[in-house]
């Protein structure tokens, strides 16, 4: 069975500082990994994905994520946080079946 | 391309009533997935459907919940005899037969009073 762990319920970061939202996964075979963002009372918006190729993936709004196979991690990063980045972030994995498994979500709070 | 369309956006039902949630996938997408989001619990997979077939319903409660994706028309998630614990946001996503392009709708927020 595939699973995703987001170990932090909430991450607080000052505006302008770098941010990291952590994600580890477990899946049989090669993983497809995703990050989605959810703003209050909205649906989920796609940020970025890793399928194959370069371990560093660049996505929307200046976000990037690094795939680390040995650590089974796919942490989301941004060099300089904005207040508008405050939202709920979901990591997701897609293994051998067309069913994406989501983490519980991490609330990012960017402090002005 | 209108994206994944869910309606209604908000639905209020009294306990014991039925709730019907509709999802129209993106054009060209033949796979539909339903997820439920409860506070503090993240997104929980409910069911995966293709046209006229339920592929995986391992996340569906055994009673009162059903889903369909007919040959014509939207996918329907049906909850019979709703209870307060059914109050949640229900999200639909669609994809083509490849692993790419997993797109979400804006969700239906069900409130049971």
PDB file of C-alpha atoms in Angstrom:
ATOM      1  CA  UNK A   1       0.000   0.000   0.000  1.00  0.00           C
ATOM      2  CA  UNK A   2       1.205   3.467  -0.747  1.00  0.00           C
ATOM      3  CA  UNK A   3       1.309   6.213   1.859  1.00  0.00           C
ATOM      4  CA  UNK A   4       2.433   9.769   2.403  1.00  0.00           C
ATOM      5  CA  UNK A   5       3.605  11.408   5.607  1.00  0.00           C
ATOM      6  CA  UNK A   6       3.668  15.116   6.247  1.00  0.00           C
ATOM      7  CA  UNK A   7       5.213  15.295   9.714  1.00  0.00           C
ATOM      8  CA  UNK A   8       4.385  18.930  10.431  1.00  0.00           C
ATOM      9  CA  UNK A   9       0.810  20.087  10.986  1.00  0.00           C
ATOM     10  CA  UNK A  10       1.902  23.690  10.631  1.00  0.00           C
ATOM     11  CA  UNK A  11       4.966  25.559   9.443  1.00  0.00           C
ATOM     12  CA  UNK A  12       5.536  29.197  10.381  1.00  0.00           C
ATOM     13  CA  UNK A  13       8.023  31.297   8.469  1.00  0.00           C
ATOM     14  CA  UNK A  14       8.777  34.999   8.254  1.00  0.00           C
ATOM     15  CA  UNK A  15       8.108  36.755   4.974  1.00  0.00           C
ATOM     16  CA  UNK A  16      11.230  36.789   2.833  1.00  0.00           C
ATOM     17  CA  UNK A  17      12.766  33.757   4.519  1.00  0.00           C
ATOM     18  CA  UNK A  18      13.169  30.407   2.790  1.00  0.00           C
ATOM     19  CA  UNK A  19      10.496  27.817   3.489  1.00  0.00           C
ATOM     20  CA  UNK A  20      10.440  24.031   3.520  1.00  0.00           C
ATOM     21  CA  UNK A  21       7.404  21.793   3.824  1.00  0.00           C
ATOM     22  CA  UNK A  22       8.370  18.182   4.417  1.00  0.00           C
ATOM     23  CA  UNK A  23       7.004  15.046   2.790  1.00  0.00           C
ATOM     24  CA  UNK A  24       8.053  11.411   2.857  1.00  0.00           C
ATOM     25  CA  UNK A  25       6.383   8.602   0.975  1.00  0.00           C
ATOM     26  CA  UNK A  26       6.119   4.861   0.698  1.00  0.00           C
ATOM     27  CA  UNK A  27       5.184   3.138  -2.555  1.00  0.00           C
ATOM     28  CA  UNK A  28       5.964   0.011  -4.531  1.00  0.00           C
ATOM     29  CA  UNK A  29       7.771   0.715  -7.732  1.00  0.00           C
ATOM     30  CA  UNK A  30       8.620   4.101  -9.145  1.00  0.00           C
ATOM     31  CA  UNK A  31       6.700   6.925  -7.537  1.00  0.00           C
ATOM     32  CA  UNK A  32       4.914   9.787  -9.141  1.00  0.00           C
ATOM     33  CA  UNK A  33       4.923  12.628  -6.625  1.00  0.00           C
ATOM     34  CA  UNK A  34       2.840  15.776  -6.481  1.00  0.00           C
ATOM     35  CA  UNK A  35       2.329  18.899  -4.451  1.00  0.00           C
ATOM     36  CA  UNK A  36      -1.013  20.660  -4.328  1.00  0.00           C
ATOM     37  CA  UNK A  37      -2.041  23.853  -2.557  1.00  0.00           C
ATOM     38  CA  UNK A  38      -5.439  24.671  -1.118  1.00  0.00           C
ATOM     39  CA  UNK A  39      -6.507  28.196  -0.260  1.00  0.00           C
ATOM     40  CA  UNK A  40      -9.394  28.687   2.206  1.00  0.00           C
ATOM     41  CA  UNK A  41     -12.737  27.440   0.889  1.00  0.00           C
ATOM     42  CA  UNK A  42     -11.206  26.535  -2.438  1.00  0.00           C
ATOM     43  CA  UNK A  43     -10.316  23.377  -4.297  1.00  0.00           C
ATOM     44  CA  UNK A  44      -6.844  21.972  -4.724  1.00  0.00           C
ATOM     45  CA  UNK A  45      -4.474  23.572  -7.177  1.00  0.00           C
ATOM     46  CA  UNK A  46      -1.609  21.716  -8.769  1.00  0.00           C
ATOM     47  CA  UNK A  47       1.867  23.069  -7.923  1.00  0.00           C
ATOM     48  CA  UNK A  48       4.361  20.608  -9.328  1.00  0.00           C
ATOM     49  CA  UNK A  49       5.084  16.960  -9.991  1.00  0.00           C
ATOM     50  CA  UNK A  50       7.951  14.520 -10.239  1.00  0.00           C
ATOM     51  CA  UNK A  51       7.700  11.608 -12.641  1.00  0.00           C
ATOM     52  CA  UNK A  52      11.198  10.952 -13.973  1.00  0.00           C
ATOM     53  CA  UNK A  53      14.305  12.922 -14.772  1.00  0.00           C
ATOM     54  CA  UNK A  54      15.900  15.713 -12.821  1.00  0.00           C
ATOM     55  CA  UNK A  55      15.464  15.314  -9.076  1.00  0.00           C
ATOM     56  CA  UNK A  56      14.847  19.045  -8.662  1.00  0.00           C
ATOM     57  CA  UNK A  57      11.432  19.976  -9.952  1.00  0.00           C
ATOM     58  CA  UNK A  58      10.314  23.548 -10.463  1.00  0.00           C
ATOM     59  CA  UNK A  59       6.642  24.453 -10.272  1.00  0.00           C
ATOM     60  CA  UNK A  60       4.159  27.282 -10.016  1.00  0.00           C
ATOM     61  CA  UNK A  61       4.566  30.468  -7.946  1.00  0.00           C
ATOM     62  CA  UNK A  62       8.324  29.983  -7.461  1.00  0.00           C
ATOM     63  CA  UNK A  63       8.009  26.668  -5.635  1.00  0.00           C
ATOM     64  CA  UNK A  64      10.324  23.738  -6.177  1.00  0.00           C
ATOM     65  CA  UNK A  65      10.710  20.262  -4.740  1.00  0.00           C
ATOM     66  CA  UNK A  66      13.563  17.815  -4.534  1.00  0.00           C
ATOM     67  CA  UNK A  67      13.055  14.110  -5.049  1.00  0.00           C
ATOM     68  CA  UNK A  68      15.373  12.058  -2.841  1.00  0.00           C
ATOM     69  CA  UNK A  69      15.026   8.368  -3.551  1.00  0.00           C
ATOM     70  CA  UNK A  70      17.297   7.136  -0.754  1.00  0.00           C
ATOM     71  CA  UNK A  71      15.401   9.128   1.856  1.00  0.00           C
ATOM     72  CA  UNK A  72      12.021   8.612   0.129  1.00  0.00           C
ATOM     73  CA  UNK A  73      11.370  12.306   0.477  1.00  0.00           C
ATOM     74  CA  UNK A  74       9.908  15.037  -1.691  1.00  0.00           C
ATOM     75  CA  UNK A  75      10.195  18.265   0.312  1.00  0.00           C
ATOM     76  CA  UNK A  76       8.631  21.449  -1.023  1.00  0.00           C
ATOM     77  CA  UNK A  77      10.778  24.568  -0.970  1.00  0.00           C
ATOM     78  CA  UNK A  78      10.735  28.230  -1.855  1.00  0.00           C
ATOM     79  CA  UNK A  79      13.698  30.580  -1.509  1.00  0.00           C
ATOM     80  CA  UNK A  80      11.686  33.581  -0.296  1.00  0.00           C
ATOM     81  CA  UNK A  81       8.235  33.225   1.268  1.00  0.00           C
ATOM     82  CA  UNK A  82       5.357  35.598   0.568  1.00  0.00           C
ATOM     83  CA  UNK A  83       2.385  36.288   2.821  1.00  0.00           C
ATOM     84  CA  UNK A  84       0.181  35.146  -0.064  1.00  0.00           C
ATOM     85  CA  UNK A  85       1.809  31.693   0.143  1.00  0.00           C
ATOM     86  CA  UNK A  86      -0.111  31.063   3.368  1.00  0.00           C
ATOM     87  CA  UNK A  87      -2.317  28.067   2.631  1.00  0.00           C
ATOM     88  CA  UNK A  88      -2.693  24.333   3.153  1.00  0.00           C
ATOM     89  CA  UNK A  89      -0.194  22.207   1.236  1.00  0.00           C
ATOM     90  CA  UNK A  90      -0.713  18.572   0.326  1.00  0.00           C
ATOM     91  CA  UNK A  91       1.888  16.094  -0.806  1.00  0.00           C
ATOM     92  CA  UNK A  92       0.619  13.146  -2.846  1.00  0.00           C
ATOM     93  CA  UNK A  93       1.979   9.927  -4.296  1.00  0.00           C
ATOM     94  CA  UNK A  94       0.828   7.835  -7.170  1.00  0.00           C
ATOM     95  CA  UNK A  95       2.227   4.339  -7.379  1.00  0.00           C
ATOM     96  CA  UNK A  96       1.068   1.375  -9.387  1.00  0.00           C
ATOM     97  CA  UNK A  97      -2.579   2.303  -9.548  1.00  0.00           C
ATOM     98  CA  UNK A  98      -4.433   5.340 -10.775  1.00  0.00           C
ATOM     99  CA  UNK A  99      -5.378   6.388  -7.303  1.00  0.00           C
ATOM    100  CA  UNK A 100      -3.473   9.238  -5.749  1.00  0.00           C
ATOM    101  CA  UNK A 101      -2.843   9.052  -2.012  1.00  0.00           C
ATOM    102  CA  UNK A 102      -2.611  12.349  -0.158  1.00  0.00           C
ATOM    103  CA  UNK A 103      -0.889  13.366   3.009  1.00  0.00           C
ATOM    104  CA  UNK A 104      -2.838  14.988   5.803  1.00  0.00           C
ATOM    105  CA  UNK A 105      -1.693  18.440   4.754  1.00  0.00           C
ATOM    106  CA  UNK A 106       0.595  21.079   6.247  1.00  0.00           C
ATOM    107  CA  UNK A 107      -0.648  24.542   7.043  1.00  0.00           C
ATOM    108  CA  UNK A 108       1.884  27.166   5.987  1.00  0.00           C
ATOM    109  CA  UNK A 109       1.688  30.472   7.785  1.00  0.00           C
ATOM    110  CA  UNK A 110       3.892  33.264   6.435  1.00  0.00           C
ATOM    111  CA  UNK A 111       4.277  36.035   8.974  1.00  0.00           C
ATOM    112  CA  UNK A 112       4.628  39.593   7.695  1.00  0.00           C
TER     113      UNK A 112
ATOM    114  CA  UNK B   1     -11.698  23.930 -21.291  1.00  0.00           C
ATOM    115  CA  UNK B   2     -13.930  24.434 -18.280  1.00  0.00           C
ATOM    116  CA  UNK B   3     -11.989  22.137 -15.995  1.00  0.00           C
ATOM    117  CA  UNK B   4     -13.630  19.818 -13.502  1.00  0.00           C
ATOM    118  CA  UNK B   5     -17.054  21.142 -12.580  1.00  0.00           C
ATOM    119  CA  UNK B   6     -18.705  20.266  -9.310  1.00  0.00           C
ATOM    120  CA  UNK B   7     -22.143  21.310  -8.200  1.00  0.00           C
ATOM    121  CA  UNK B   8     -23.599  22.445  -6.035  1.00  0.00           C
ATOM    122  CA  UNK B   9     -20.803  24.373  -4.326  1.00  0.00           C
ATOM    123  CA  UNK B  10     -22.696  24.309  -1.057  1.00  0.00           C
ATOM    124  CA  UNK B  11     -25.402  21.874  -0.005  1.00  0.00           C
ATOM    125  CA  UNK B  12     -27.398  21.888   3.201  1.00  0.00           C
ATOM    126  CA  UNK B  13     -29.414  18.825   4.161  1.00  0.00           C
ATOM    127  CA  UNK B  14     -31.381  17.840   7.237  1.00  0.00           C
ATOM    128  CA  UNK B  15     -30.559  14.590   8.935  1.00  0.00           C
ATOM    129  CA  UNK B  16     -32.205  11.689   7.106  1.00  0.00           C
ATOM    130  CA  UNK B  17     -32.374  13.410   3.732  1.00  0.00           C
ATOM    131  CA  UNK B  18     -30.443  12.408   0.636  1.00  0.00           C
ATOM    132  CA  UNK B  19     -27.506  14.329  -0.794  1.00  0.00           C
ATOM    133  CA  UNK B  20     -26.511  14.171  -4.457  1.00  0.00           C
ATOM    134  CA  UNK B  21     -23.189  15.616  -5.504  1.00  0.00           C
ATOM    135  CA  UNK B  22     -22.354  15.985  -9.181  1.00  0.00           C
ATOM    136  CA  UNK B  23     -19.024  16.059 -10.956  1.00  0.00           C
ATOM    137  CA  UNK B  24     -18.388  16.707 -14.636  1.00  0.00           C
ATOM    138  CA  UNK B  25     -14.821  15.761 -15.577  1.00  0.00           C
ATOM    139  CA  UNK B  26     -12.575  17.715 -17.869  1.00  0.00           C
ATOM    140  CA  UNK B  27     -13.126  17.152 -21.553  1.00  0.00           C
ATOM    141  CA  UNK B  28     -11.214  14.076 -22.636  1.00  0.00           C
ATOM    142  CA  UNK B  29     -10.902  12.696 -19.107  1.00  0.00           C
ATOM    143  CA  UNK B  30     -12.462   9.299 -18.619  1.00  0.00           C
ATOM    144  CA  UNK B  31     -11.423   8.663 -15.013  1.00  0.00           C
ATOM    145  CA  UNK B  32     -13.114  10.216 -11.991  1.00  0.00           C
ATOM    146  CA  UNK B  33     -12.114  10.101  -8.337  1.00  0.00           C
ATOM    147  CA  UNK B  34     -13.984  11.252  -5.258  1.00  0.00           C
ATOM    148  CA  UNK B  35     -12.265  12.422  -2.076  1.00  0.00           C
ATOM    149  CA  UNK B  36     -13.644  13.622   1.227  1.00  0.00           C
ATOM    150  CA  UNK B  37     -11.960  16.268   3.333  1.00  0.00           C
ATOM    151  CA  UNK B  38     -12.744  16.447   7.019  1.00  0.00           C
ATOM    152  CA  UNK B  39     -11.178  19.027   9.330  1.00  0.00           C
ATOM    153  CA  UNK B  40      -7.816  17.861  10.653  1.00  0.00           C
ATOM    154  CA  UNK B  41      -7.965  14.680   8.548  1.00  0.00           C
ATOM    155  CA  UNK B  42      -6.681  15.660   5.146  1.00  0.00           C
ATOM    156  CA  UNK B  43      -8.037  14.174   1.957  1.00  0.00           C
ATOM    157  CA  UNK B  44      -9.444  10.676   2.086  1.00  0.00           C
ATOM    158  CA  UNK B  45      -9.905   8.640  -1.067  1.00  0.00           C
ATOM    159  CA  UNK B  46     -13.423   7.341  -1.526  1.00  0.00           C
ATOM    160  CA  UNK B  47     -13.926   5.878  -4.988  1.00  0.00           C
ATOM    161  CA  UNK B  48     -12.407   5.675  -8.449  1.00  0.00           C
ATOM    162  CA  UNK B  49     -14.635   5.274 -11.478  1.00  0.00           C
ATOM    163  CA  UNK B  50     -14.399   4.998 -15.201  1.00  0.00           C
ATOM    164  CA  UNK B  51     -17.374   5.278 -17.510  1.00  0.00           C
ATOM    165  CA  UNK B  52     -20.013   2.808 -16.277  1.00  0.00           C
ATOM    166  CA  UNK B  53     -17.509   1.025 -14.025  1.00  0.00           C
ATOM    167  CA  UNK B  54     -16.429   1.287 -10.423  1.00  0.00           C
ATOM    168  CA  UNK B  55     -12.712   0.493 -10.378  1.00  0.00           C
ATOM    169  CA  UNK B  56     -11.884   0.966  -6.706  1.00  0.00           C
ATOM    170  CA  UNK B  57     -14.361   1.742  -3.936  1.00  0.00           C
ATOM    171  CA  UNK B  58     -12.132   0.798  -1.058  1.00  0.00           C
ATOM    172  CA  UNK B  59     -12.632   4.168   0.608  1.00  0.00           C
ATOM    173  CA  UNK B  60     -16.416   4.219   0.478  1.00  0.00           C
ATOM    174  CA  UNK B  61     -18.384   3.653   3.669  1.00  0.00           C
ATOM    175  CA  UNK B  62     -20.221   0.353   3.473  1.00  0.00           C
ATOM    176  CA  UNK B  63     -23.657   1.842   3.918  1.00  0.00           C
ATOM    177  CA  UNK B  64     -25.555   4.856   2.614  1.00  0.00           C
ATOM    178  CA  UNK B  65     -22.874   5.919   0.118  1.00  0.00           C
ATOM    179  CA  UNK B  66     -22.871   5.097  -3.578  1.00  0.00           C
ATOM    180  CA  UNK B  67     -21.276   6.474  -6.718  1.00  0.00           C
ATOM    181  CA  UNK B  68     -21.823   6.170 -10.423  1.00  0.00           C
ATOM    182  CA  UNK B  69     -20.342   7.487 -13.623  1.00  0.00           C
ATOM    183  CA  UNK B  70     -22.840   6.787 -16.393  1.00  0.00           C
ATOM    184  CA  UNK B  71     -22.101   6.644 -20.077  1.00  0.00           C
ATOM    185  CA  UNK B  72     -23.727  10.044 -20.470  1.00  0.00           C
ATOM    186  CA  UNK B  73     -23.742  12.792 -17.899  1.00  0.00           C
ATOM    187  CA  UNK B  74     -21.792  13.605 -14.771  1.00  0.00           C
ATOM    188  CA  UNK B  75     -20.530  11.356 -12.046  1.00  0.00           C
ATOM    189  CA  UNK B  76     -22.838  11.303  -9.016  1.00  0.00           C
ATOM    190  CA  UNK B  77     -21.916  10.718  -5.401  1.00  0.00           C
ATOM    191  CA  UNK B  78     -25.039   9.859  -3.480  1.00  0.00           C
ATOM    192  CA  UNK B  79     -25.392   9.848   0.280  1.00  0.00           C
ATOM    193  CA  UNK B  80     -28.637   8.466   1.657  1.00  0.00           C
ATOM    194  CA  UNK B  81     -30.058   9.292   5.080  1.00  0.00           C
ATOM    195  CA  UNK B  82     -27.350  11.809   5.850  1.00  0.00           C
ATOM    196  CA  UNK B  83     -26.038  12.233   9.381  1.00  0.00           C
ATOM    197  CA  UNK B  84     -24.111  15.094  10.964  1.00  0.00           C
ATOM    198  CA  UNK B  85     -20.851  13.194  10.526  1.00  0.00           C
ATOM    199  CA  UNK B  86     -21.266  13.374   6.752  1.00  0.00           C
ATOM    200  CA  UNK B  87     -20.659  17.115   6.878  1.00  0.00           C
ATOM    201  CA  UNK B  88     -17.451  17.660   4.929  1.00  0.00           C
ATOM    202  CA  UNK B  89     -16.015  18.960   1.699  1.00  0.00           C
ATOM    203  CA  UNK B  90     -16.262  16.465  -1.126  1.00  0.00           C
ATOM    204  CA  UNK B  91     -13.815  16.847  -3.974  1.00  0.00           C
ATOM    205  CA  UNK B  92     -13.879  15.277  -7.369  1.00  0.00           C
ATOM    206  CA  UNK B  93     -10.842  14.884  -9.625  1.00  0.00           C
ATOM    207  CA  UNK B  94     -10.504  13.614 -13.151  1.00  0.00           C
ATOM    208  CA  UNK B  95      -7.682  12.317 -15.280  1.00  0.00           C
ATOM    209  CA  UNK B  96      -7.060  10.855 -18.708  1.00  0.00           C
ATOM    210  CA  UNK B  97      -5.961   7.208 -18.922  1.00  0.00           C
ATOM    211  CA  UNK B  98      -2.351   8.288 -18.391  1.00  0.00           C
ATOM    212  CA  UNK B  99      -0.957   9.229 -14.971  1.00  0.00           C
ATOM    213  CA  UNK B 100      -0.739  12.866 -15.886  1.00  0.00           C
ATOM    214  CA  UNK B 101      -3.308  15.628 -15.623  1.00  0.00           C
ATOM    215  CA  UNK B 102      -4.976  14.852 -12.316  1.00  0.00           C
ATOM    216  CA  UNK B 103      -7.243  17.885 -11.951  1.00  0.00           C
ATOM    217  CA  UNK B 104      -9.530  18.773  -9.061  1.00  0.00           C
ATOM    218  CA  UNK B 105     -12.862  20.498  -8.950  1.00  0.00           C
ATOM    219  CA  UNK B 106     -13.649  23.228  -6.426  1.00  0.00           C
ATOM    220  CA  UNK B 107     -15.567  20.854  -4.216  1.00  0.00           C
ATOM    221  CA  UNK B 108     -19.025  20.585  -2.695  1.00  0.00           C
ATOM    222  CA  UNK B 109     -19.361  21.568   0.935  1.00  0.00           C
ATOM    223  CA  UNK B 110     -22.056  19.480   2.535  1.00  0.00           C
ATOM    224  CA  UNK B 111     -23.564  20.630   5.798  1.00  0.00           C
ATOM    225  CA  UNK B 112     -25.981  18.367   7.623  1.00  0.00           C
ATOM    226  CA  UNK B 113     -28.194  20.163  10.115  1.00  0.00           C
TER     227      UNK B 113
END
